[in-house]
Short mmCIF file of C-alpha atoms and ligand atoms in Angstrom, two decimals:
data_model
loop_
_atom_site.label_atom_id
_atom_site.label_comp_id
_atom_site.label_asym_id
_atom_site.label_seq_id
_atom_site.Cartn_x
_atom_site.Cartn_y
_atom_site.Cartn_z
CA UNK A 64 -2.56 -25.78 -1.05
CA UNK A 65 -4.62 -28.18 -0.72
CA UNK A 66 -8.35 -28.43 -1.32
CA UNK A 67 -9.56 -26.38 1.64
CA UNK A 68 -13.07 -28.19 2.09
CA UNK A 69 -12.21 -28.55 5.58
CA UNK A 70 -12.10 -24.67 6.58
CA UNK A 71 -15.33 -23.71 4.14
CA UNK A 72 -17.56 -26.57 5.71
CA UNK A 73 -16.21 -25.07 8.83
CA UNK A 74 -16.86 -21.66 7.97
CA UNK A 75 -19.93 -22.72 6.20
CA UNK A 76 -21.09 -23.78 9.14
CA UNK A 77 -20.85 -21.42 11.76
CA UNK A 78 -22.29 -18.98 8.94
CA UNK A 79 -25.20 -20.76 9.29
CA UNK A 80 -24.96 -21.20 13.24
CA UNK A 81 -24.84 -17.42 13.44
CA UNK A 82 -27.25 -16.20 10.82
CA UNK A 83 -29.60 -15.12 12.84
CA UNK A 84 -27.71 -13.79 15.57
CA UNK A 85 -27.67 -10.35 15.91
CA UNK A 86 -24.52 -7.97 15.81
CA UNK A 87 -25.42 -5.84 19.08
CA UNK A 88 -25.21 -9.09 20.96
CA UNK A 89 -22.43 -9.35 20.79
CA UNK A 90 -21.16 -5.89 22.25
CA UNK A 91 -22.06 -7.74 25.53
CA UNK A 92 -18.89 -8.01 25.72
CA UNK A 93 -17.84 -4.74 26.72
CA UNK A 94 -14.64 -5.04 25.31
CA UNK A 95 -16.03 -6.05 22.29
CA UNK A 96 -14.39 -2.61 20.48
CA UNK A 97 -11.08 -3.41 21.63
CA UNK A 98 -10.88 -7.00 20.79
CA UNK A 99 -12.39 -6.64 17.27
CA UNK A 100 -10.26 -3.49 15.95
CA UNK A 101 -6.67 -3.58 15.10
CA UNK A 102 -4.48 -0.67 14.26
CA UNK A 103 -1.50 -0.20 11.97
CA UNK A 104 0.30 3.29 13.03
CA UNK A 105 -2.52 6.09 13.96
CA UNK A 106 -4.61 3.97 11.59
CA UNK A 107 -7.50 2.01 13.29
CA UNK A 108 -9.20 -0.63 11.86
CA UNK A 109 -12.73 -1.38 13.71
CA UNK A 110 -14.72 -4.65 12.69
CA UNK A 111 -16.72 -5.62 15.50
CA UNK A 112 -20.05 -4.21 13.58
CA UNK A 113 -20.28 -7.34 12.05
CA UNK A 114 -21.02 -11.22 12.58
CA UNK A 115 -17.68 -12.17 13.55
CA UNK A 116 -16.88 -13.63 16.78
CA UNK A 117 -13.79 -15.10 17.68
CA UNK A 118 -14.74 -18.67 16.60
CA UNK A 119 -15.39 -17.11 13.87
CA UNK A 120 -12.13 -15.37 13.37
CA UNK A 121 -10.56 -17.80 14.41
CA UNK A 122 -11.80 -19.66 11.30
CA UNK A 123 -11.15 -17.11 8.90
CA UNK A 124 -8.15 -17.39 9.87
CA UNK A 125 -7.61 -21.07 9.42
CA UNK A 126 -8.72 -20.68 5.94
CA UNK A 127 -5.97 -17.97 5.17
CA UNK A 128 -3.24 -20.08 6.75
CA UNK A 129 -3.96 -23.28 4.86
CA UNK A 130 -4.40 -21.24 2.22
CA UNK A 131 -0.62 -20.59 2.27
CA UNK A 132 -1.15 -16.64 2.12
CA UNK A 133 2.15 -15.73 3.79
CA UNK A 134 3.45 -17.95 1.90
CA UNK A 135 1.99 -16.71 -1.62
CA UNK A 136 3.16 -13.08 0.57
CA UNK A 137 6.76 -14.05 0.42
CA UNK A 138 6.60 -15.09 -2.15
CA UNK A 139 4.98 -11.72 -3.82
CA UNK A 140 7.62 -9.85 -2.22
CA UNK A 141 11.04 -11.67 -3.34
CA UNK A 142 9.93 -11.73 -6.90
CA UNK A 143 8.49 -14.61 -7.61
CA UNK A 144 6.61 -15.37 -10.60
CA UNK A 145 3.45 -15.27 -8.84
CA UNK A 146 1.51 -13.95 -12.26
CA UNK A 147 1.23 -17.16 -13.90
CA UNK A 148 -0.78 -17.30 -16.18
CA UNK A 149 1.50 -14.47 -17.33
CA UNK A 150 4.87 -16.06 -16.65
CA UNK A 151 5.17 -12.77 -14.45
CA UNK A 152 7.08 -11.45 -11.06
CA UNK A 153 3.98 -8.65 -9.00
CA UNK A 154 6.32 -6.07 -7.82
CA UNK A 155 4.27 -3.02 -7.53
CA UNK A 156 5.80 -3.01 -3.91
CA UNK A 157 9.58 -2.28 -5.50
CA UNK A 158 7.73 0.77 -6.33
CA UNK A 159 7.79 2.06 -3.50
CA UNK A 160 10.46 -0.07 -0.90
CA UNK A 161 12.42 3.71 -0.90
CA UNK A 162 14.80 2.73 1.25
CA UNK A 163 14.84 -1.49 1.55
CA UNK A 164 17.19 -3.71 0.58
CA UNK A 165 17.54 -5.14 -3.32
CA UNK A 166 14.34 -6.71 -4.52
CA UNK A 167 15.39 -9.63 -7.19
CA UNK A 168 14.12 -10.95 -10.41
CA UNK A 169 15.93 -13.44 -12.15
CA UNK A 170 18.85 -12.82 -10.28
CA UNK A 171 18.98 -9.13 -10.80
CA UNK A 172 18.50 -6.02 -8.02
CA UNK A 173 15.06 -4.36 -10.02
CA UNK A 174 15.85 -1.78 -7.12
CA UNK A 175 18.78 0.73 -8.81
CA UNK A 176 16.15 0.55 -11.71
CA UNK A 177 12.68 1.48 -10.32
CA UNK A 178 14.64 4.28 -7.81
CA UNK A 179 16.44 5.68 -11.19
CA UNK A 180 13.60 6.27 -12.72
CA UNK A 181 12.27 7.58 -9.70
CA UNK A 182 15.01 9.83 -9.66
CA UNK A 183 14.23 11.02 -13.37
CA UNK A 184 10.72 11.44 -12.75
CA UNK A 185 11.43 13.85 -9.79
CA UNK A 186 13.73 16.01 -11.54
CA UNK A 187 11.14 16.34 -14.79
CA UNK A 188 9.21 17.10 -12.21
CA UNK A 189 10.31 19.65 -11.37
CA UNK A 190 11.70 21.40 -14.65
CA UNK A 191 7.61 21.55 -15.54
CA UNK A 192 6.64 22.92 -12.36
CA UNK A 193 9.20 25.47 -12.80
CA UNK A 194 8.07 25.68 -16.68
CA UNK A 195 5.71 27.86 -18.04
CA UNK A 196 3.62 24.82 -18.46
CA UNK A 197 -0.40 25.60 -16.85
CA UNK A 198 -1.91 21.80 -17.52
CA UNK A 199 -1.20 18.57 -17.56
CA UNK A 200 -3.46 16.60 -19.65
CA UNK A 201 -3.23 12.89 -18.64
CA UNK A 202 -4.17 9.95 -21.84
CA UNK A 203 -4.62 6.94 -20.03
CA UNK A 204 -7.23 4.55 -19.03
CA UNK A 205 -7.45 1.80 -16.51
CA UNK A 206 -5.02 1.49 -14.34
CA UNK A 207 -3.65 4.53 -16.07
CA UNK A 208 -6.17 6.73 -15.47
CA UNK A 209 -7.78 5.32 -11.76
CA UNK A 210 -5.24 6.01 -9.10
CA UNK A 211 -3.50 9.27 -10.51
CA UNK A 212 -7.30 10.86 -11.24
CA UNK A 213 -8.59 9.41 -7.49
CA UNK A 214 -5.12 10.60 -6.14
CA UNK A 215 -4.62 14.44 -7.35
CA UNK A 216 -8.25 14.56 -6.17
CA UNK A 217 -7.38 13.57 -2.68
CA UNK A 218 -4.22 15.43 -2.49
CA UNK A 219 -5.58 18.62 -3.21
CA UNK A 220 -4.04 20.37 -0.38
CA UNK A 221 -1.00 19.65 -1.16
CA UNK A 222 -1.65 20.31 -5.55
CA UNK A 223 0.41 23.83 -5.91
CA UNK A 224 1.11 22.99 -9.29
CA UNK A 225 0.12 22.94 -12.96
CA UNK A 226 -3.46 21.81 -13.31
CA UNK A 227 -4.43 18.42 -14.15
CA UNK A 228 -6.65 17.18 -16.62
CA UNK A 229 -6.99 13.01 -17.07
CA UNK A 230 -8.88 12.25 -20.39
CA UNK A 231 -9.87 8.31 -20.09
CA UNK A 232 -13.01 7.47 -22.71
CA UNK A 233 -12.47 7.18 -26.42
CA UNK A 234 -15.96 9.28 -26.56
CA UNK A 235 -14.91 12.14 -28.27
CA UNK A 236 -16.25 14.20 -26.21
CA UNK A 237 -14.06 13.77 -23.36
CA UNK A 238 -10.95 14.92 -25.34
CA UNK A 239 -13.51 17.40 -26.38
CA UNK A 240 -14.90 18.60 -23.11
CA UNK A 241 -11.26 18.60 -21.48
CA UNK A 242 -8.91 20.30 -24.23
CA UNK A 243 -11.62 23.16 -24.66
CA UNK A 244 -9.40 26.46 -23.13
CA UNK A 245 -6.99 25.16 -22.32
CA UNK A 246 -3.41 26.89 -24.28
CA UNK A 247 -2.05 24.46 -26.31
CA UNK A 248 1.33 26.36 -26.07
CA UNK A 249 1.71 25.43 -21.77
CA UNK A 250 -0.39 21.96 -21.86
CA UNK A 251 2.14 18.92 -21.16
CA UNK A 252 0.38 16.28 -22.42
CA UNK A 253 1.34 12.64 -20.79
CA UNK A 254 0.29 9.07 -22.73
CA UNK A 255 -0.64 6.88 -19.99
CA UNK A 256 0.09 3.27 -21.52
CA UNK A 257 1.55 -0.01 -20.00
CA UNK A 258 1.18 -1.43 -23.80
CA UNK A 259 0.81 2.06 -25.80
CA UNK A 260 -1.29 -0.12 -27.91
CA UNK A 261 -5.06 0.58 -25.67
CA UNK A 262 -7.42 1.78 -28.29
CA UNK A 263 -9.05 4.46 -26.38
CA UNK A 264 -5.89 5.83 -25.40
CA UNK A 265 -3.91 6.30 -28.38
CA UNK A 266 -6.88 7.30 -30.16
CA UNK A 267 -7.11 10.18 -27.73
CA UNK A 268 -3.25 10.73 -28.00
CA UNK A 269 -3.78 10.84 -31.98
CA UNK A 270 -6.38 13.59 -30.78
CA UNK A 271 -4.32 15.31 -28.20
CA UNK A 272 -1.47 15.56 -31.15
CA UNK A 273 -3.40 17.11 -33.82
CA UNK A 274 -4.85 19.70 -31.02
CA UNK A 275 -1.11 21.02 -30.36
CA UNK A 276 -0.04 21.17 -34.02
CA UNK A 277 -3.31 22.68 -35.27
CA UNK A 278 -3.14 25.41 -31.88
CA UNK A 279 -0.15 26.51 -32.03
CA UNK A 280 2.11 23.82 -29.59
CA UNK A 281 4.83 21.44 -30.33
CA UNK A 282 3.64 17.89 -29.52
CA UNK A 283 7.69 17.06 -30.20
CA UNK A 284 8.41 18.89 -26.92
CA UNK A 285 5.29 18.75 -25.19
CA UNK A 286 4.43 15.07 -25.20
CA UNK A 287 5.76 12.57 -22.53
CA UNK A 288 4.84 8.90 -22.84
CA UNK A 289 4.64 6.57 -19.36
CA UNK A 290 4.80 2.88 -20.26
CA UNK A 291 6.74 -0.37 -20.93
CA UNK A 292 6.84 -0.43 -24.26
CA UNK A 293 10.30 1.51 -25.53
CA UNK A 294 9.68 0.84 -29.47
CA UNK A 295 6.14 2.09 -29.73
CA UNK A 296 6.79 5.96 -27.54
CA UNK A 297 9.30 5.66 -30.30
CA UNK A 298 7.71 5.33 -32.98
CA UNK A 299 5.06 7.92 -31.58
CA UNK A 300 7.36 10.23 -31.70
CA UNK A 301 8.35 10.97 -27.84
CA UNK A 302 11.81 11.10 -27.35
CA UNK A 303 13.92 8.95 -24.60
CA UNK A 304 14.59 11.71 -22.63
CA UNK A 305 10.57 12.17 -21.65
CA UNK A 306 9.58 8.76 -21.74
CA UNK A 307 9.43 6.51 -18.20
CA UNK A 308 9.80 2.84 -18.61
CA UNK A 309 8.21 0.01 -15.62
CA UNK A 310 8.72 -2.86 -16.28
CA UNK A 311 5.86 -5.82 -17.10
CA UNK A 312 6.17 -6.88 -12.64
CA UNK A 313 3.82 -3.70 -12.08
CA UNK A 314 0.24 -4.85 -13.29
CA UNK A 315 -1.89 -1.82 -15.22
CA UNK A 316 -3.90 -1.34 -11.92
CA UNK A 317 -1.26 -1.25 -9.65
CA UNK A 318 0.73 1.18 -10.90
CA UNK A 319 -0.18 4.22 -9.90
CA UNK A 320 3.47 4.18 -7.30
CA UNK A 321 5.28 4.45 -10.65
CA UNK A 322 5.54 6.48 -13.51
CA UNK A 323 2.04 5.56 -14.03
CA UNK A 324 1.68 8.86 -11.21
CA UNK A 325 3.64 11.49 -12.93
CA UNK A 326 1.16 13.32 -13.09
CA UNK A 327 0.69 13.33 -9.72
CA UNK A 328 4.21 14.05 -9.08
CA UNK A 329 3.95 17.16 -10.88
CA UNK A 330 0.38 18.46 -9.04
CA UNK A 331 1.48 17.88 -5.61
CA UNK A 332 5.86 17.29 -5.90
CA UNK A 333 8.73 15.20 -5.66
CA UNK A 334 7.99 15.80 -1.77
CA UNK A 335 4.25 14.92 -1.61
CA UNK A 336 4.54 12.02 -3.99
CA UNK A 337 7.27 10.30 -1.55
CA UNK A 338 5.21 10.77 1.42
CA UNK A 339 2.36 8.78 -0.84
CA UNK A 340 4.93 6.38 -1.22
CA UNK A 341 6.32 6.05 1.93
CA UNK A 342 2.49 5.07 3.10
CA UNK A 343 2.51 1.82 0.69
CA UNK A 344 5.78 0.89 2.17
CA UNK A 345 5.15 1.48 5.47
CA UNK A 346 1.51 -1.06 5.11
CA UNK A 347 3.61 -3.04 3.05
CA UNK A 348 6.07 -3.46 6.10
CA UNK A 349 2.63 -4.35 7.71
CA UNK A 350 1.09 -6.91 6.37
CA UNK A 351 4.91 -8.83 6.94
CA UNK A 352 5.55 -8.50 10.65
CA UNK A 353 2.47 -8.35 11.45
CA UNK A 354 0.53 -11.42 13.35
CA UNK A 355 -2.70 -11.97 11.35
CA UNK A 356 -5.03 -10.77 13.55
CA UNK A 357 -3.57 -7.74 13.79
CA UNK A 358 -2.40 -7.56 10.36
CA UNK A 359 -4.79 -5.06 8.85
CA UNK A 360 -5.24 -6.00 5.59
CA UNK A 361 -5.28 -9.97 6.49
CA UNK A 362 -8.04 -9.26 8.70
CA UNK A 363 -10.42 -6.36 5.90
CA UNK A 364 -9.23 -9.61 3.69
CA UNK A 365 -10.68 -11.98 5.77
CA UNK A 366 -14.03 -9.42 6.46
CA UNK A 367 -14.70 -10.05 2.87
CA UNK A 368 -14.26 -13.60 2.58
CA UNK A 369 -16.81 -14.18 5.66
CA UNK A 370 -19.11 -11.86 3.93
CA UNK A 371 -19.50 -12.55 -0.15
CA UNK A 372 -18.50 -16.52 0.42
CA UNK A 373 -19.69 -17.34 3.50
CA UNK A 374 -22.46 -15.42 3.96
CA UNK A 375 -23.03 -14.91 0.34
CA UNK A 376 -23.97 -11.09 0.29
CA UNK A 377 -22.70 -9.91 -3.79
CA UNK A 378 -22.07 -6.97 -2.92
CA UNK A 379 -19.68 -4.46 -0.78
CA UNK A 380 -19.40 -0.42 -0.59
CA UNK A 381 -16.96 1.67 -0.31
CA UNK A 382 -18.12 4.48 1.58
CA UNK A 383 -15.42 7.22 2.29
CA UNK A 384 -16.46 10.19 4.38
CA UNK A 385 -14.25 12.60 2.59
CA UNK A 386 -15.16 13.74 -0.66
CA UNK A 387 -11.43 14.33 -1.76
CA UNK A 388 -11.42 10.85 -1.52
CA UNK A 389 -14.87 10.52 -4.31
CA UNK A 390 -12.94 8.30 -6.94
CA UNK A 391 -11.76 6.31 -4.38
CA UNK A 392 -14.65 3.85 -5.33
CA UNK A 393 -13.96 3.84 -8.50
CA UNK A 394 -10.54 3.08 -8.12
CA UNK A 395 -11.11 0.17 -5.92
CA UNK A 396 -13.99 -1.38 -8.40
CA UNK A 397 -11.36 -1.37 -10.90
CA UNK A 398 -8.65 -2.50 -8.32
CA UNK A 399 -10.69 -5.48 -6.88
CA UNK A 400 -13.22 -6.96 -9.45
CA UNK A 401 -10.72 -6.73 -12.11
CA UNK A 402 -8.09 -9.25 -9.55
CA UNK A 403 -10.39 -10.63 -7.98
CA UNK A 404 -13.21 -11.36 -10.75
CA UNK A 405 -12.51 -14.33 -12.08
CA UNK A 406 -13.70 -17.61 -12.48
CA UNK A 407 -11.05 -20.51 -12.89
CA UNK A 408 -8.26 -21.25 -10.11
CA UNK A 409 -4.39 -20.42 -10.75
CA UNK A 410 -5.07 -24.94 -12.39
CA UNK A 411 -8.49 -24.14 -14.08
CA UNK A 412 -10.18 -25.70 -12.12
CA UNK A 413 -13.48 -23.67 -11.21
CA UNK A 414 -13.63 -21.51 -8.12
CA UNK A 415 -15.84 -23.91 -5.21
CA UNK A 416 -16.67 -20.90 -4.00
CA UNK A 417 -17.96 -17.32 -5.88
CA UNK A 418 -15.84 -14.59 -6.19
CA UNK A 419 -15.24 -11.24 -6.43
CA UNK A 420 -17.85 -9.43 -5.20
CA UNK A 421 -19.36 -6.23 -7.33
CA UNK A 422 -17.64 -3.10 -5.34
CA UNK A 423 -18.91 0.21 -5.30
CA UNK A 424 -20.03 2.90 -3.52
CA UNK A 425 -19.90 6.84 -3.44
CA UNK A 426 -18.21 10.03 -1.23
CA UNK A 427 -20.17 10.73 1.90
CA UNK A 428 -23.09 11.78 2.67
CA UNK A 429 -23.70 11.98 -1.04
CA UNK A 430 -24.75 8.24 -1.20
CA UNK A 431 -26.91 9.04 1.81
CA UNK A 432 -29.18 11.20 -0.45
CA UNK A 433 -29.20 8.57 -2.79
CA UNK A 434 -28.83 5.02 -2.08
CA UNK A 435 -28.93 4.24 1.09
CA UNK A 436 -32.41 3.88 1.18
CA UNK A 437 -32.05 0.94 -0.38
CA UNK A 438 -28.59 -0.52 2.07
CA UNK A 439 -30.67 0.47 5.14
CA UNK A 440 -34.51 -1.06 4.38
CA UNK A 441 -33.52 -3.50 0.80
CA UNK A 442 -34.09 -7.22 1.25
CA UNK A 443 -30.64 -7.31 0.42
CA UNK A 444 -27.81 -7.18 2.82
CA UNK A 445 -24.31 -5.24 1.36
CA UNK A 446 -22.22 -5.01 3.66
CA UNK A 447 -20.21 -1.49 4.33
CA UNK A 448 -16.54 -0.51 4.53
CA UNK A 449 -17.07 3.19 5.91
CA UNK A 450 -13.37 5.62 6.23
CA UNK A 451 -13.38 8.97 8.08
CA UNK A 452 -10.16 10.95 9.20
CA UNK A 453 -10.11 12.70 12.88
CA UNK A 454 -9.52 15.94 10.81
CA UNK A 455 -10.76 17.74 8.08
CA UNK A 456 -8.29 20.36 6.71
CA UNK A 457 -10.78 23.43 6.47
CA UNK A 458 -9.68 24.78 9.92
CA UNK A 459 -12.13 27.54 9.20
CA UNK A 460 -15.39 24.32 8.69
CA UNK A 461 -14.07 21.85 11.56
CA UNK A 462 -18.52 22.52 11.95
CA UNK A 463 -18.83 20.59 8.90
CA UNK A 464 -16.47 18.06 9.93
CA UNK A 465 -17.70 17.50 12.82
CA UNK A 466 -21.49 16.56 11.34
CA UNK A 467 -19.45 14.41 8.79
CA UNK A 468 -18.38 12.85 11.23
CA UNK A 469 -21.31 12.32 13.12
CA UNK A 470 -22.74 11.08 9.82
CA UNK A 471 -20.32 8.15 8.91
CA UNK A 472 -20.47 7.16 12.69
CA UNK A 473 -24.48 7.07 12.73
CA UNK A 474 -24.29 4.89 9.26
CA UNK A 475 -22.81 2.02 10.51
CA UNK A 476 -25.12 2.39 13.94
CA UNK A 477 -28.27 2.49 12.59
CA UNK A 478 -27.20 -0.42 10.24
CA UNK A 479 -26.07 -2.47 13.68
CA UNK A 480 -29.03 -1.46 15.08
CA UNK A 481 -32.06 -0.90 13.02
CA UNK A 482 -35.46 0.18 13.97
CA UNK A 483 -38.05 -2.62 15.65
CA UNK A 484 -41.69 -2.17 15.13
CA UNK A 485 -42.51 -1.56 18.32
CA UNK A 486 -40.03 1.57 17.88
CA UNK A 487 -41.47 2.78 15.21
CA UNK A 488 -45.16 1.80 16.28
CA UNK A 489 -43.93 4.12 19.56
CA UNK A 490 -42.58 7.10 16.93
CA UNK A 491 -46.22 6.56 14.96
CA UNK A 492 -48.12 7.02 18.63
CA UNK A 493 -46.46 9.84 19.36
CA UNK A 494 -47.25 11.92 16.09
CA UNK A 495 -50.59 11.03 16.62
CA UNK A 496 -51.60 7.93 14.66
CA UNK A 497 -53.57 4.69 16.07
CA UNK A 498 -55.52 1.95 15.17
CA UNK A 499 -54.82 0.80 11.19
CA UNK A 500 -53.09 3.17 10.04
CA UNK A 501 -50.49 3.36 12.98
CA UNK A 502 -49.51 -0.80 12.03
CA UNK A 503 -49.40 0.81 8.23
CA UNK A 504 -46.68 3.45 9.19
CA UNK A 505 -44.79 1.60 11.35
CA UNK A 506 -44.21 -1.48 8.82
CA UNK A 507 -42.44 1.90 6.82
CA UNK A 508 -40.30 2.83 9.19
CA UNK A 509 -39.38 -0.59 10.66
CA UNK A 510 -34.92 -1.30 9.74
CA UNK A 511 -34.34 -4.74 10.14
CA UNK A 512 -31.01 -3.76 11.23
CA UNK A 513 -28.15 -5.99 11.69
CA UNK A 514 -26.68 -5.21 8.71
CA UNK A 515 -22.42 -5.76 8.93
CA UNK A 516 -19.66 -2.96 7.94
CA UNK A 517 -16.86 -2.01 9.01
CA UNK A 518 -14.36 1.49 9.61
CA UNK A 519 -10.96 2.64 8.34
CA UNK A 520 -10.58 6.14 10.61
CA UNK A 521 -6.89 8.05 10.48
CA UNK A 522 -6.47 11.17 11.67
CA UNK A 523 -6.32 12.76 8.66
CA UNK A 524 -6.26 12.59 4.93
CA UNK A 525 -2.44 13.62 3.83
CA UNK A 526 -0.05 12.02 1.33
CA UNK A 527 1.03 9.27 3.46
CA UNK A 528 -1.97 8.26 4.39
CA UNK A 529 -3.83 8.01 1.09
CA UNK A 530 -0.97 5.20 0.46
CA UNK A 531 -1.48 2.98 3.08
CA UNK A 532 -4.96 3.36 2.25
CA UNK A 533 -4.34 1.88 -1.44
CA UNK A 534 -1.38 -0.77 -0.50
CA UNK A 535 -3.47 -2.08 2.31
CA UNK A 536 -6.72 -2.68 -0.77
CA UNK A 537 -3.95 -4.10 -2.83
CA UNK A 538 -3.12 -6.76 0.01
CA UNK A 539 -6.79 -7.14 0.75
CA UNK A 540 -7.31 -8.14 -2.55
CA UNK A 541 -4.23 -10.03 -2.67
CA UNK A 542 -4.93 -12.03 0.08
CA UNK A 543 -8.90 -12.60 -0.63
CA UNK A 544 -7.38 -13.50 -4.36
CA UNK A 545 -4.66 -16.26 -2.35
CA UNK A 546 -7.84 -17.54 -0.44
CA UNK A 547 -9.83 -18.36 -3.82
CA UNK A 548 -6.98 -20.03 -5.41
CA UNK A 549 -6.57 -17.73 -8.33
CA UNK A 550 -4.44 -16.01 -10.23
CA UNK A 551 -5.72 -11.61 -9.21
CA UNK A 552 -3.41 -10.29 -11.23
CA UNK A 553 -4.19 -10.84 -14.64
CA UNK A 554 -7.30 -9.59 -16.38
CA UNK A 555 -8.38 -12.03 -19.31
CA UNK A 556 -11.86 -10.94 -18.91
CA UNK A 557 -11.27 -7.77 -20.92
CA UNK A 558 -10.09 -9.48 -24.26
CA UNK A 559 -13.20 -10.87 -25.50
CA UNK A 560 -15.01 -7.49 -26.02
CA UNK A 561 -12.11 -5.92 -27.27
CA UNK A 562 -11.65 -8.10 -30.04
CA UNK A 563 -15.16 -7.65 -30.96
CA UNK A 564 -14.63 -4.51 -30.49
CA UNK A 565 -11.55 -4.21 -33.30
CA UNK A 566 -13.60 -7.20 -36.16
CA UNK A 567 -16.74 -4.44 -35.52
CA UNK A 568 -15.07 -1.09 -36.08
CA UNK A 569 -15.42 -1.53 -39.60
CA UNK A 570 -19.18 -2.95 -39.58
CA UNK A 571 -19.66 0.32 -37.98
CA UNK A 572 -18.15 2.36 -40.10
CA UNK A 573 -19.66 0.79 -42.57
CA UNK A 574 -16.81 -0.67 -44.45
CA UNK A 575 -17.31 -4.56 -44.06
CA UNK A 576 -20.97 -6.85 -44.02
CA UNK A 577 -22.72 -7.48 -40.29
CA UNK A 578 -23.04 -11.10 -41.59
CA UNK A 579 -22.04 -13.43 -39.33
CA UNK A 580 -23.32 -11.15 -36.45
CA UNK A 581 -26.35 -12.25 -34.60
CA UNK A 582 -29.68 -10.47 -35.35
CA UNK A 583 -29.58 -8.17 -32.55
CA UNK A 584 -26.07 -6.51 -33.00
CA UNK A 585 -27.13 -6.59 -36.67
CA UNK A 586 -30.16 -4.66 -36.55
CA UNK A 587 -28.39 -2.89 -33.92
CA UNK A 588 -25.77 -1.68 -36.10
CA UNK A 589 -28.81 -1.19 -38.95
CA UNK A 590 -30.02 1.51 -36.60
CA UNK A 591 -27.05 3.55 -36.18
CA UNK A 592 -26.07 4.04 -39.55
CA UNK A 593 -29.35 4.81 -40.58
CA UNK A 594 -30.03 7.63 -38.11
CA UNK A 595 -26.08 9.49 -37.72
CA UNK A 596 -26.00 11.82 -40.58
O1 F6P B 628 -9.13 -2.89 -19.09
C1 F6P B 628 -7.68 -3.79 -19.45
C2 F6P B 628 -6.40 -3.31 -19.31
O2 F6P B 628 -5.91 -4.00 -19.57
C3 F6P B 628 -6.44 -2.76 -17.22
O3 F6P B 628 -5.68 -4.04 -16.94
C4 F6P B 628 -5.05 -1.53 -17.75
O4 F6P B 628 -5.17 -0.69 -16.83
C5 F6P B 628 -6.17 -0.49 -19.12
O5 F6P B 628 -6.51 -1.44 -19.74
C6 F6P B 628 -5.02 0.07 -19.45
O6 F6P B 628 -4.03 -0.33 -20.06
P1 F6P B 628 -2.22 0.23 -21.18
O7 F6P B 628 -1.87 0.88 -19.47
O8 F6P B 628 -1.69 -0.53 -21.77
O9 F6P B 628 -3.36 1.14 -21.94
#
C-alpha cells in the first residue's frame, strides 16, 4: 500500500467542490435511486440520500483499491496473521464457515476443531433446553456480552428455551439485581471470557458461585465456561466437558459466532443459531465475490469514509427501526470504536486523517423523541444509518409496522429535504402570524436539510438476516480499517485504564497511600473514603 496521498487529495477536492450541493438535486437523475442502491439476496442498501455521485464513488473505490482492500480481505480469509501487533490471524469468519472448505492457520486446517466445538455446543444446548434449567446467566463484558445480549433480544421470537440474563458491569448492583428472584437450583451460569482474567467478569463469576453455594445450587454442575484459557477455567473449577474453547484468532468483539454465542444458542436452539451463522457466511461470500461497486460492506465503508474522513463529520448514528435491535447501536459501538479508534497505522506512523468516528444511536422511533432534534437542526451534521424490515413479526399489529416504516422513511426524507425559510414563513402565515412575529417564528422552523443518510432494508428480522447484518458491519469496519492503514483487531487503548485501576484498588480500599497520584485523583479518593460509611 502506498501513501494514498493522491487518492485522499482527489477526494478532498471533490468534498470541497460538492460541499454546498443539494443531495436532493441529484435526484434530477430519475435513475439515481437505482444507481446508488446495492443488493445482496433480499437485502437492500440505499446510499442515494448522500452527496455521493458517480465521480465521488469512483474516487472512493479508487481509494479502496489503492489501499489494498481486496488483497487484505483475501489475506484475512486465508488465515494470514494480519493482526500484526498481536501476531495473530483474524478468522472469526471460520466460525461461520459451515460448509466451506478448509481454513489454514500455520499449515493446519482449523475447521475440524471449529465444527467439533460447534457440535459440542449444539449437544450441550439441547441438553440444557431439555433440563429443568429455567434461567441462564451469561457473565462477560465487552465482546463477551454485547453480541449475545444484543442477539438474544433481536431473536426473541425464536427464544423458546430458558430465559437469558446478561451480567457485565463490576458494579455489584448488576449482579445483585440479576440474581435476585432466580432459583439457584435451576440456574446455569456461563462465564464468558476469552482471557478468563478480565477483572469485572472474574469478580462477578466468584460472586455468582458464592450465591449458588449459599442458595442450594451446585456450582460443580451448573457452571460452564467460554474461553481460550483452558488452565484458568480448570483452576476456577469448571470441568473440561463444560468448557467451550476457541482460538486467539477470534477477537473478543468478533466472537459471538462461536462459543461466546452459547447463551444465545441455548435460548433460540441450535437450528436458529445455525441460521444466524449461515447469514454471516452468506455475507462473507458476498464480500469475497462482489465487485466493489456492488459490495454492501465496501459501499457502506466508503460512505463512512466519505462522511467521516472527507466531509469531517465526527460521529454517525445507527438507527434501527426495529425495537428488537435496540442493543445493536451498543454492539456496533464496540465493534467500530474498539476496532478503528486508533492513532497510529500498522507501521507505527500517525494516521494522516481522522480515525474512526463516534458511533451511537437508539431504536427508532424512541430516538425521534429524544435526540433527533439535534440531528435535524443542530449545527453539526450527523450522518444516519437507518435499518428497516418490510414486515414485523406481530401479524395482528401490522398497522404498527406500517407506522414504523412511515416514520423511518419520513426521517431520511426530512433530513435530506429540510424546510426552507419560505416554506416556514408560509406555515406561519397559515397560522395567522404576520410581521416580525411571523419572521421570528419562521426562523425556528427552518430545517437546513441536506443531511446524509443511508438505509438498510430487509424483508424481516430473522436469524439469517441478523447474521447478515452483523457480518456486514464487521466487514465494513474491516474495509475502513484497511483504508486508514490501521490494525482493526487489537485494542491497546483499553490497557492503560485497566492498569491504573489495578494500582488504584488498594488506594481506594485504604491499604495503600495516594502518594504519587495527581491532586484531583487523590482528592477524589479522599472524598469517597470520607463519605462511604
Ligand atoms: O475491553 C477490552 C476487552 O479486551 C474487549 O476487547 C473484550 O471484548 C473484553 O475486554 C472482554 O475480554 P474477555 O472476553 O477476555 O473477558
